[in-house]
PDB file of C-alpha atoms in Angstrom:
ATOM      1  CA  UNK A 833      26.146 163.520 123.217  1.00 56.00           C
ATOM      2  CA  UNK A 834      26.212 161.648 119.897  1.00 67.00           C
ATOM      3  CA  UNK A 835      25.359 164.894 118.108  1.00 70.00           C
ATOM      4  CA  UNK A 836      28.248 166.672 119.857  1.00 76.00           C
ATOM      5  CA  UNK A 837      30.658 164.022 118.660  1.00 79.00           C
ATOM      6  CA  UNK A 838      29.277 164.182 115.130  1.00 79.00           C
ATOM      7  CA  UNK A 839      29.749 167.956 115.049  1.00 83.00           C
ATOM      8  CA  UNK A 840      33.300 167.613 116.400  1.00 84.00           C
ATOM      9  CA  UNK A 841      34.056 164.944 113.797  1.00 84.00           C
ATOM     10  CA  UNK A 842      32.614 167.202 111.113  1.00 86.00           C
ATOM     11  CA  UNK A 843      34.819 170.083 112.265  1.00 87.00           C
ATOM     12  CA  UNK A 844      37.870 167.810 112.097  1.00 87.00           C
ATOM     13  CA  UNK A 845      36.929 166.627 108.613  1.00 88.00           C
ATOM     14  CA  UNK A 846      36.294 170.226 107.503  1.00 90.00           C
ATOM     15  CA  UNK A 847      39.786 171.285 108.606  1.00 89.00           C
ATOM     16  CA  UNK A 848      41.226 168.385 106.635  1.00 88.00           C
ATOM     17  CA  UNK A 849      39.085 169.013 103.542  1.00 90.00           C
ATOM     18  CA  UNK A 850      40.143 172.687 103.543  1.00 90.00           C
ATOM     19  CA  UNK A 851      43.696 171.590 102.858  1.00 88.00           C
ATOM     20  CA  UNK A 852      42.613 169.597  99.803  1.00 88.00           C
ATOM     21  CA  UNK A 853      40.605 172.508  98.379  1.00 89.00           C
ATOM     22  CA  UNK A 854      43.108 175.188  99.504  1.00 87.00           C
ATOM     23  CA  UNK A 855      40.466 177.094 101.443  1.00 88.00           C
ATOM     24  CA  UNK A 856      41.761 179.827 103.787  1.00 88.00           C
ATOM     25  CA  UNK A 857      40.133 178.321 106.878  1.00 86.00           C
ATOM     26  CA  UNK A 858      41.635 176.776 110.006  1.00 86.00           C
ATOM     27  CA  UNK A 859      43.085 173.950 107.944  1.00 79.00           C
ATOM     28  CA  UNK A 860      44.828 176.138 105.407  1.00 72.00           C
ATOM     29  CA  UNK A 861      47.964 174.356 104.277  1.00 54.00           C
ATOM     30  CA  UNK A 862      51.421 175.879 104.461  1.00 49.00           C
ATOM     31  CA  UNK A 863      53.357 177.827 107.060  1.00 46.00           C
ATOM     32  CA  UNK A 864      50.464 180.150 107.769  1.00 44.00           C
ATOM     33  CA  UNK A 865      48.120 177.291 108.650  1.00 42.00           C
ATOM     34  CA  UNK A 866      46.800 177.781 112.146  1.00 45.00           C
ATOM     35  CA  UNK A 867      45.759 174.272 113.090  1.00 45.00           C
ATOM     36  CA  UNK A 868      46.831 171.867 110.397  1.00 41.00           C
ATOM     37  CA  UNK A 869      49.657 173.775 108.735  1.00 37.00           C
TER      38      UNK A 869
ATOM     39  CA  UNK B  54      19.859 173.390 138.292  1.00 79.00           C
ATOM     40  CA  UNK B  55      22.463 175.984 139.246  1.00 85.00           C
ATOM     41  CA  UNK B  56      24.646 173.304 140.853  1.00 88.00           C
ATOM     42  CA  UNK B  57      24.512 171.130 137.732  1.00 91.00           C
ATOM     43  CA  UNK B  58      25.453 174.119 135.607  1.00 92.00           C
ATOM     44  CA  UNK B  59      28.417 174.859 137.882  1.00 93.00           C
ATOM     45  CA  UNK B  60      29.528 171.203 137.750  1.00 94.00           C
ATOM     46  CA  UNK B  61      29.395 171.217 133.939  1.00 93.00           C
ATOM     47  CA  UNK B  62      31.280 174.500 133.812  1.00 93.00           C
ATOM     48  CA  UNK B  63      33.938 173.148 136.192  1.00 94.00           C
ATOM     49  CA  UNK B  64      34.293 170.000 134.126  1.00 95.00           C
ATOM     50  CA  UNK B  65      34.666 172.050 130.933  1.00 94.00           C
ATOM     51  CA  UNK B  66      37.423 174.178 132.511  1.00 95.00           C
ATOM     52  CA  UNK B  67      39.307 171.041 133.655  1.00 96.00           C
ATOM     53  CA  UNK B  68      39.000 169.470 130.181  1.00 96.00           C
ATOM     54  CA  UNK B  69      40.225 172.692 128.548  1.00 94.00           C
ATOM     55  CA  UNK B  70      43.218 172.846 130.900  1.00 95.00           C
ATOM     56  CA  UNK B  71      44.145 169.180 130.368  1.00 96.00           C
ATOM     57  CA  UNK B  72      43.762 169.364 126.583  1.00 95.00           C
ATOM     58  CA  UNK B  73      45.622 172.681 126.247  1.00 94.00           C
ATOM     59  CA  UNK B  74      48.454 171.517 128.524  1.00 95.00           C
ATOM     60  CA  UNK B  75      48.834 168.174 126.725  1.00 95.00           C
ATOM     61  CA  UNK B  76      48.841 169.902 123.335  1.00 93.00           C
ATOM     62  CA  UNK B  77      51.306 172.505 124.573  1.00 93.00           C
ATOM     63  CA  UNK B  78      53.697 169.851 125.921  1.00 93.00           C
ATOM     64  CA  UNK B  79      53.471 167.834 122.691  1.00 92.00           C
ATOM     65  CA  UNK B  80      54.201 170.909 120.568  1.00 89.00           C
ATOM     66  CA  UNK B  81      56.836 172.645 122.654  1.00 90.00           C
ATOM     67  CA  UNK B  82      58.776 169.721 124.102  1.00 88.00           C
ATOM     68  CA  UNK B  83      61.155 169.918 121.122  1.00 88.00           C
ATOM     69  CA  UNK B  84      61.934 173.631 121.354  1.00 88.00           C
ATOM     70  CA  UNK B  85      65.280 173.279 119.559  1.00 89.00           C
ATOM     71  CA  UNK B  86      63.613 171.962 116.386  1.00 88.00           C
ATOM     72  CA  UNK B  87      60.976 174.708 116.495  1.00 88.00           C
ATOM     73  CA  UNK B  88      63.724 177.353 116.653  1.00 88.00           C
ATOM     74  CA  UNK B  89      65.608 175.645 113.815  1.00 87.00           C
ATOM     75  CA  UNK B  90      62.461 175.461 111.663  1.00 86.00           C
ATOM     76  CA  UNK B  91      61.792 179.187 112.121  1.00 86.00           C
ATOM     77  CA  UNK B  92      65.265 179.971 110.779  1.00 86.00           C
ATOM     78  CA  UNK B  93      64.315 178.624 107.355  1.00 80.00           C
ATOM     79  CA  UNK B  94      65.916 176.273 104.839  1.00 74.00           C
ATOM     80  CA  UNK B  95      69.477 177.436 105.532  1.00 75.00           C
ATOM     81  CA  UNK B  96      69.196 176.514 109.225  1.00 72.00           C
ATOM     82  CA  UNK B  97      70.924 173.170 108.629  1.00 74.00           C
ATOM     83  CA  UNK B  98      74.169 175.006 107.920  1.00 78.00           C
ATOM     84  CA  UNK B  99      73.944 177.105 111.090  1.00 80.00           C
ATOM     85  CA  UNK B 100      75.820 176.285 114.271  1.00 84.00           C
ATOM     86  CA  UNK B 101      74.013 174.974 117.334  1.00 85.00           C
ATOM     87  CA  UNK B 102      74.799 178.200 119.186  1.00 87.00           C
ATOM     88  CA  UNK B 103      72.910 180.197 116.526  1.00 87.00           C
ATOM     89  CA  UNK B 104      69.841 178.036 117.011  1.00 88.00           C
ATOM     90  CA  UNK B 105      70.185 178.485 120.787  1.00 90.00           C
ATOM     91  CA  UNK B 106      70.162 182.265 120.268  1.00 90.00           C
ATOM     92  CA  UNK B 107      66.928 181.916 118.284  1.00 88.00           C
ATOM     93  CA  UNK B 108      65.475 179.770 121.078  1.00 90.00           C
ATOM     94  CA  UNK B 109      66.229 182.539 123.576  1.00 92.00           C
ATOM     95  CA  UNK B 110      64.771 185.165 121.210  1.00 90.00           C
ATOM     96  CA  UNK B 111      61.506 183.203 120.934  1.00 89.00           C
ATOM     97  CA  UNK B 112      61.409 182.495 124.672  1.00 89.00           C
ATOM     98  CA  UNK B 113      61.620 178.749 124.115  1.00 90.00           C
ATOM     99  CA  UNK B 114      64.564 178.314 126.491  1.00 90.00           C
ATOM    100  CA  UNK B 115      62.316 178.849 129.503  1.00 92.00           C
ATOM    101  CA  UNK B 116      60.928 175.856 131.451  1.00 92.00           C
ATOM    102  CA  UNK B 117      57.852 174.331 129.816  1.00 92.00           C
ATOM    103  CA  UNK B 118      55.567 175.111 132.755  1.00 93.00           C
ATOM    104  CA  UNK B 119      56.614 178.775 132.711  1.00 94.00           C
ATOM    105  CA  UNK B 120      55.921 178.916 128.964  1.00 93.00           C
ATOM    106  CA  UNK B 121      52.505 177.296 129.444  1.00 94.00           C
ATOM    107  CA  UNK B 122      51.669 179.681 132.311  1.00 94.00           C
ATOM    108  CA  UNK B 123      52.617 182.640 130.147  1.00 93.00           C
ATOM    109  CA  UNK B 124      50.517 181.324 127.240  1.00 92.00           C
ATOM    110  CA  UNK B 125      47.537 180.595 129.528  1.00 93.00           C
ATOM    111  CA  UNK B 126      47.680 184.066 131.046  1.00 94.00           C
ATOM    112  CA  UNK B 127      47.452 185.596 127.572  1.00 92.00           C
ATOM    113  CA  UNK B 128      44.832 183.095 126.354  1.00 91.00           C
ATOM    114  CA  UNK B 129      42.456 184.002 129.201  1.00 92.00           C
ATOM    115  CA  UNK B 130      42.489 187.605 127.976  1.00 91.00           C
ATOM    116  CA  UNK B 131      42.100 186.581 124.324  1.00 88.00           C
ATOM    117  CA  UNK B 132      45.773 187.034 123.402  1.00 89.00           C
ATOM    118  CA  UNK B 133      47.143 183.800 121.924  1.00 88.00           C
ATOM    119  CA  UNK B 134      50.530 185.282 121.102  1.00 87.00           C
ATOM    120  CA  UNK B 135      52.168 185.687 117.724  1.00 87.00           C
ATOM    121  CA  UNK B 136      52.996 183.209 114.977  1.00 85.00           C
ATOM    122  CA  UNK B 137      56.666 182.166 114.994  1.00 84.00           C
ATOM    123  CA  UNK B 138      56.662 182.117 111.203  1.00 80.00           C
ATOM    124  CA  UNK B 139      54.672 185.162 110.135  1.00 80.00           C
ATOM    125  CA  UNK B 140      54.825 187.320 113.257  1.00 83.00           C
ATOM    126  CA  UNK B 141      51.073 187.916 112.931  1.00 85.00           C
ATOM    127  CA  UNK B 142      48.765 187.818 115.934  1.00 88.00           C
ATOM    128  CA  UNK B 143      47.237 184.338 116.327  1.00 88.00           C
ATOM    129  CA  UNK B 144      43.925 185.898 117.422  1.00 90.00           C
ATOM    130  CA  UNK B 145      43.840 187.916 114.193  1.00 89.00           C
ATOM    131  CA  UNK B 146      44.690 184.851 112.125  1.00 87.00           C
ATOM    132  CA  UNK B 147      41.892 182.905 113.820  1.00 88.00           C
ATOM    133  CA  UNK B 148      39.458 185.759 113.221  1.00 90.00           C
ATOM    134  CA  UNK B 149      40.038 185.610 109.456  1.00 88.00           C
ATOM    135  CA  UNK B 150      40.007 181.815 109.226  1.00 89.00           C
ATOM    136  CA  UNK B 151      37.228 180.745 111.606  1.00 90.00           C
ATOM    137  CA  UNK B 152      34.396 182.224 109.434  1.00 91.00           C
ATOM    138  CA  UNK B 153      35.493 180.089 106.454  1.00 92.00           C
ATOM    139  CA  UNK B 154      35.531 176.874 108.487  1.00 92.00           C
ATOM    140  CA  UNK B 155      32.278 177.775 110.244  1.00 92.00           C
ATOM    141  CA  UNK B 156      30.544 178.488 106.930  1.00 92.00           C
ATOM    142  CA  UNK B 157      31.587 175.061 105.716  1.00 93.00           C
ATOM    143  CA  UNK B 158      30.471 173.282 108.898  1.00 93.00           C
ATOM    144  CA  UNK B 159      27.188 175.160 109.413  1.00 93.00           C
ATOM    145  CA  UNK B 160      26.137 174.677 105.791  1.00 94.00           C
ATOM    146  CA  UNK B 161      26.959 170.972 106.036  1.00 94.00           C
ATOM    147  CA  UNK B 162      25.009 170.592 109.304  1.00 93.00           C
ATOM    148  CA  UNK B 163      21.904 172.310 107.862  1.00 94.00           C
ATOM    149  CA  UNK B 164      21.969 170.243 104.659  1.00 95.00           C
ATOM    150  CA  UNK B 165      22.668 167.068 106.660  1.00 93.00           C
ATOM    151  CA  UNK B 166      19.666 167.703 108.908  1.00 92.00           C
ATOM    152  CA  UNK B 167      17.314 168.226 105.949  1.00 94.00           C
ATOM    153  CA  UNK B 168      18.609 165.466 103.666  1.00 94.00           C
ATOM    154  CA  UNK B 169      19.160 162.790 106.313  1.00 92.00           C
ATOM    155  CA  UNK B 170      15.619 163.173 107.683  1.00 92.00           C
ATOM    156  CA  UNK B 171      14.180 162.958 104.161  1.00 93.00           C
ATOM    157  CA  UNK B 172      16.304 159.957 103.159  1.00 93.00           C
ATOM    158  CA  UNK B 173      16.019 158.146 106.513  1.00 91.00           C
ATOM    159  CA  UNK B 174      12.270 158.518 106.787  1.00 90.00           C
ATOM    160  CA  UNK B 175      11.781 157.586 103.104  1.00 90.00           C
ATOM    161  CA  UNK B 176      13.781 154.391 103.680  1.00 90.00           C
ATOM    162  CA  UNK B 177      11.804 153.518 106.799  1.00 89.00           C
ATOM    163  CA  UNK B 178       8.377 154.269 105.333  1.00 89.00           C
ATOM    164  CA  UNK B 179       8.836 152.838 101.841  1.00 86.00           C
ATOM    165  CA  UNK B 180      10.807 149.737 102.908  1.00 85.00           C
ATOM    166  CA  UNK B 181      11.541 147.058 100.293  1.00 89.00           C
ATOM    167  CA  UNK B 182      14.128 147.729  97.607  1.00 91.00           C
ATOM    168  CA  UNK B 183      14.152 151.487  98.286  1.00 90.00           C
ATOM    169  CA  UNK B 184      15.184 150.791 101.880  1.00 90.00           C
ATOM    170  CA  UNK B 185      17.845 148.292 100.810  1.00 92.00           C
ATOM    171  CA  UNK B 186      19.340 150.642  98.203  1.00 93.00           C
ATOM    172  CA  UNK B 187      19.409 153.525 100.687  1.00 92.00           C
ATOM    173  CA  UNK B 188      20.979 151.298 103.357  1.00 91.00           C
ATOM    174  CA  UNK B 189      23.630 150.123 100.889  1.00 92.00           C
ATOM    175  CA  UNK B 190      24.428 153.702  99.820  1.00 92.00           C
ATOM    176  CA  UNK B 191      24.486 154.834 103.458  1.00 91.00           C
ATOM    177  CA  UNK B 192      27.020 152.159 104.396  1.00 92.00           C
ATOM    178  CA  UNK B 193      29.069 153.001 101.298  1.00 92.00           C
ATOM    179  CA  UNK B 194      28.936 156.752 101.971  1.00 90.00           C
ATOM    180  CA  UNK B 195      29.843 156.281 105.615  1.00 88.00           C
ATOM    181  CA  UNK B 196      32.720 153.929 104.850  1.00 92.00           C
ATOM    182  CA  UNK B 197      34.513 156.034 102.219  1.00 92.00           C
ATOM    183  CA  UNK B 198      36.769 158.680 103.809  1.00 90.00           C
ATOM    184  CA  UNK B 199      35.921 162.305 103.038  1.00 89.00           C
ATOM    185  CA  UNK B 200      39.313 162.972 101.441  1.00 89.00           C
ATOM    186  CA  UNK B 201      38.748 160.155  98.904  1.00 92.00           C
ATOM    187  CA  UNK B 202      35.304 161.570  98.096  1.00 93.00           C
ATOM    188  CA  UNK B 203      36.917 165.019  97.763  1.00 92.00           C
ATOM    189  CA  UNK B 204      39.462 163.781  95.220  1.00 92.00           C
ATOM    190  CA  UNK B 205      36.780 161.954  93.209  1.00 94.00           C
ATOM    191  CA  UNK B 206      34.614 165.103  93.211  1.00 94.00           C
ATOM    192  CA  UNK B 207      37.541 167.231  92.006  1.00 93.00           C
ATOM    193  CA  UNK B 208      38.136 164.827  89.129  1.00 93.00           C
ATOM    194  CA  UNK B 209      34.433 164.674  88.252  1.00 94.00           C
ATOM    195  CA  UNK B 210      33.319 168.302  88.602  1.00 93.00           C
ATOM    196  CA  UNK B 211      36.517 170.343  88.233  1.00 92.00           C
ATOM    197  CA  UNK B 212      38.838 168.362  85.956  1.00 92.00           C
ATOM    198  CA  UNK B 213      36.388 166.497  83.674  1.00 92.00           C
ATOM    199  CA  UNK B 214      33.182 168.535  83.647  1.00 91.00           C
ATOM    200  CA  UNK B 215      34.856 171.893  84.492  1.00 90.00           C
ATOM    201  CA  UNK B 216      31.720 173.250  86.128  1.00 92.00           C
ATOM    202  CA  UNK B 217      33.110 173.982  89.602  1.00 91.00           C
ATOM    203  CA  UNK B 218      36.503 175.291  90.767  1.00 91.00           C
ATOM    204  CA  UNK B 219      38.904 172.719  92.247  1.00 89.00           C
ATOM    205  CA  UNK B 220      40.602 175.115  94.664  1.00 87.00           C
ATOM    206  CA  UNK B 221      40.348 178.659  95.941  1.00 86.00           C
ATOM    207  CA  UNK B 222      37.865 180.625  97.987  1.00 89.00           C
ATOM    208  CA  UNK B 223      35.692 183.619  97.181  1.00 90.00           C
ATOM    209  CA  UNK B 224      34.299 185.574 100.124  1.00 89.00           C
ATOM    210  CA  UNK B 225      30.529 186.240 100.214  1.00 89.00           C
ATOM    211  CA  UNK B 226      31.204 189.991  99.894  1.00 90.00           C
ATOM    212  CA  UNK B 227      32.605 189.379  96.408  1.00 91.00           C
ATOM    213  CA  UNK B 228      29.427 187.656  95.242  1.00 90.00           C
ATOM    214  CA  UNK B 229      27.158 185.028  96.738  1.00 92.00           C
ATOM    215  CA  UNK B 230      27.070 182.890  93.594  1.00 93.00           C
ATOM    216  CA  UNK B 231      30.849 182.738  93.337  1.00 93.00           C
ATOM    217  CA  UNK B 232      31.076 182.032  97.076  1.00 92.00           C
ATOM    218  CA  UNK B 233      28.594 179.159  96.735  1.00 93.00           C
ATOM    219  CA  UNK B 234      30.560 177.786  93.769  1.00 93.00           C
ATOM    220  CA  UNK B 235      33.844 177.968  95.691  1.00 92.00           C
ATOM    221  CA  UNK B 236      32.550 175.968  98.656  1.00 92.00           C
ATOM    222  CA  UNK B 237      30.217 173.629  96.745  1.00 94.00           C
ATOM    223  CA  UNK B 238      32.737 170.794  96.371  1.00 94.00           C
ATOM    224  CA  UNK B 239      34.116 170.962  99.947  1.00 94.00           C
ATOM    225  CA  UNK B 240      30.565 170.966 101.342  1.00 95.00           C
ATOM    226  CA  UNK B 241      29.585 168.059  99.083  1.00 95.00           C
ATOM    227  CA  UNK B 242      32.673 166.110 100.180  1.00 94.00           C
ATOM    228  CA  UNK B 243      31.693 166.559 103.834  1.00 93.00           C
ATOM    229  CA  UNK B 244      27.991 166.104 103.186  1.00 93.00           C
ATOM    230  CA  UNK B 245      28.126 162.599 101.699  1.00 93.00           C
ATOM    231  CA  UNK B 246      29.609 160.909 104.777  1.00 90.00           C
ATOM    232  CA  UNK B 247      27.637 163.060 107.163  1.00 90.00           C
ATOM    233  CA  UNK B 248      24.274 162.377 105.489  1.00 92.00           C
ATOM    234  CA  UNK B 249      25.069 158.674 105.180  1.00 92.00           C
ATOM    235  CA  UNK B 250      25.663 158.340 108.931  1.00 88.00           C
ATOM    236  CA  UNK B 251      22.755 160.524 110.012  1.00 89.00           C
ATOM    237  CA  UNK B 252      20.292 158.954 107.531  1.00 90.00           C
ATOM    238  CA  UNK B 253      21.078 155.487 108.933  1.00 88.00           C
ATOM    239  CA  UNK B 254      20.271 156.748 112.416  1.00 86.00           C
ATOM    240  CA  UNK B 255      17.034 158.415 111.339  1.00 86.00           C
ATOM    241  CA  UNK B 256      16.050 155.337 109.380  1.00 87.00           C
ATOM    242  CA  UNK B 257      16.643 153.124 112.435  1.00 85.00           C
ATOM    243  CA  UNK B 258      14.703 155.411 114.754  1.00 82.00           C
ATOM    244  CA  UNK B 259      11.805 155.794 112.300  1.00 79.00           C
ATOM    245  CA  UNK B 260      11.624 152.026 111.747  1.00 72.00           C
ATOM    246  CA  UNK B 261      11.535 151.151 115.433  1.00 64.00           C
ATOM    247  CA  UNK B 262       8.836 153.714 116.170  1.00 57.00           C
ATOM    248  CA  UNK B 263       6.610 152.996 113.197  1.00 53.00           C
ATOM    249  CA  UNK B 264       4.064 150.219 113.980  1.00 53.00           C
ATOM    250  CA  UNK B 265       3.608 149.297 110.344  1.00 50.00           C
ATOM    251  CA  UNK B 266       7.230 148.583 109.655  1.00 48.00           C
ATOM    252  CA  UNK B 267      10.065 146.749 111.252  1.00 47.00           C
ATOM    253  CA  UNK B 268       8.997 146.900 114.923  1.00 45.00           C
ATOM    254  CA  UNK B 269       6.064 144.669 113.965  1.00 44.00           C
ATOM    255  CA  UNK B 270       8.580 142.159 112.678  1.00 46.00           C
ATOM    256  CA  UNK B 271      10.577 142.090 115.898  1.00 46.00           C
ATOM    257  CA  UNK B 272      10.068 139.111 118.112  1.00 44.00           C
ATOM    258  CA  UNK B 273       9.249 139.134 121.828  1.00 46.00           C
ATOM    259  CA  UNK B 274      11.855 140.859 123.995  1.00 44.00           C
ATOM    260  CA  UNK B 275      13.221 142.804 121.058  1.00 43.00           C
ATOM    261  CA  UNK B 276      14.738 139.768 119.321  1.00 45.00           C
ATOM    262  CA  UNK B 277      15.044 139.913 115.558  1.00 43.00           C
ATOM    263  CA  UNK B 278      12.657 137.943 113.438  1.00 43.00           C
ATOM    264  CA  UNK B 279      13.091 137.102 109.753  1.00 43.00           C
ATOM    265  CA  UNK B 280      13.359 140.186 107.559  1.00 43.00           C
ATOM    266  CA  UNK B 281      14.149 142.594 110.374  1.00 44.00           C
ATOM    267  CA  UNK B 282      17.406 144.107 111.513  1.00 44.00           C
ATOM    268  CA  UNK B 283      18.609 142.806 114.872  1.00 41.00           C
ATOM    269  CA  UNK B 284      20.252 146.148 115.579  1.00 42.00           C
ATOM    270  CA  UNK B 285      16.931 147.890 115.100  1.00 42.00           C
ATOM    271  CA  UNK B 286      15.084 145.440 117.329  1.00 43.00           C
ATOM    272  CA  UNK B 287      17.630 145.787 120.084  1.00 41.00           C
ATOM    273  CA  UNK B 288      17.354 149.567 119.774  1.00 43.00           C
ATOM    274  CA  UNK B 289      13.589 149.504 120.393  1.00 43.00           C
ATOM    275  CA  UNK B 290      13.020 151.595 123.527  1.00 45.00           C
ATOM    276  CA  UNK B 291      11.317 149.960 126.510  1.00 44.00           C
ATOM    277  CA  UNK B 292       7.667 150.907 126.858  1.00 43.00           C
ATOM    278  CA  UNK B 293       6.998 152.974 129.989  1.00 44.00           C
ATOM    279  CA  UNK B 294       5.365 151.000 132.823  1.00 38.00           C
TER     280      UNK B 294
END
């Protein structure tokens, strides 16, 4: 269970970090962003 | 076995329905503003009736439950609709973006598993100042938010040293080296906090299970004695009867 939460937290952080580094992932910033845009 | 699997599956479906419905309500409860936003910067000068027309065009004038039902029906078949802004299929957009996020997460998980075991076990086995330094760094790494680490890394490796790119992504098809360089800083930003947390856990587990280290310093009933961590003593598993 703890591992599941850690992976979920990591996924959330990854989406956020993608915005900082302008990576075209789920967290891509701007109007085309799927989750965080 | 089969019953437990069914129960878990049922629970997952309920959670998915609750989460998707809550998210849907939060996003679509202000349909007027969504319609206005899709009209662009000049929407502030438009009349309310124009925005209402856009709402009807996008199907946002329907009751929320009807909208959710329509979305759910499509989602079950893999059709998540189209983006209000770009008109592109959401499924297609996900298909191009998920691999980037997954690459980042999977790489971080693999490196976390390797590094945290090495660091955690080293701290537990060596003890002394090595353990204290690792514990201090683990607390520090776990306490600093990833976005702060990311900004520091950009300044250090992209702005000052100029050895890694600050932004942008290169797909693996264009060259593995360039791909690795493009995701090196994001992975490192995620890795520091992740390794710090996992290494602390491995260190605690290794210490409590190793007879030569901290468990020997724990008092009767798992109470902490001098020089041992109370958290570690309390975490010592009960011996089987």
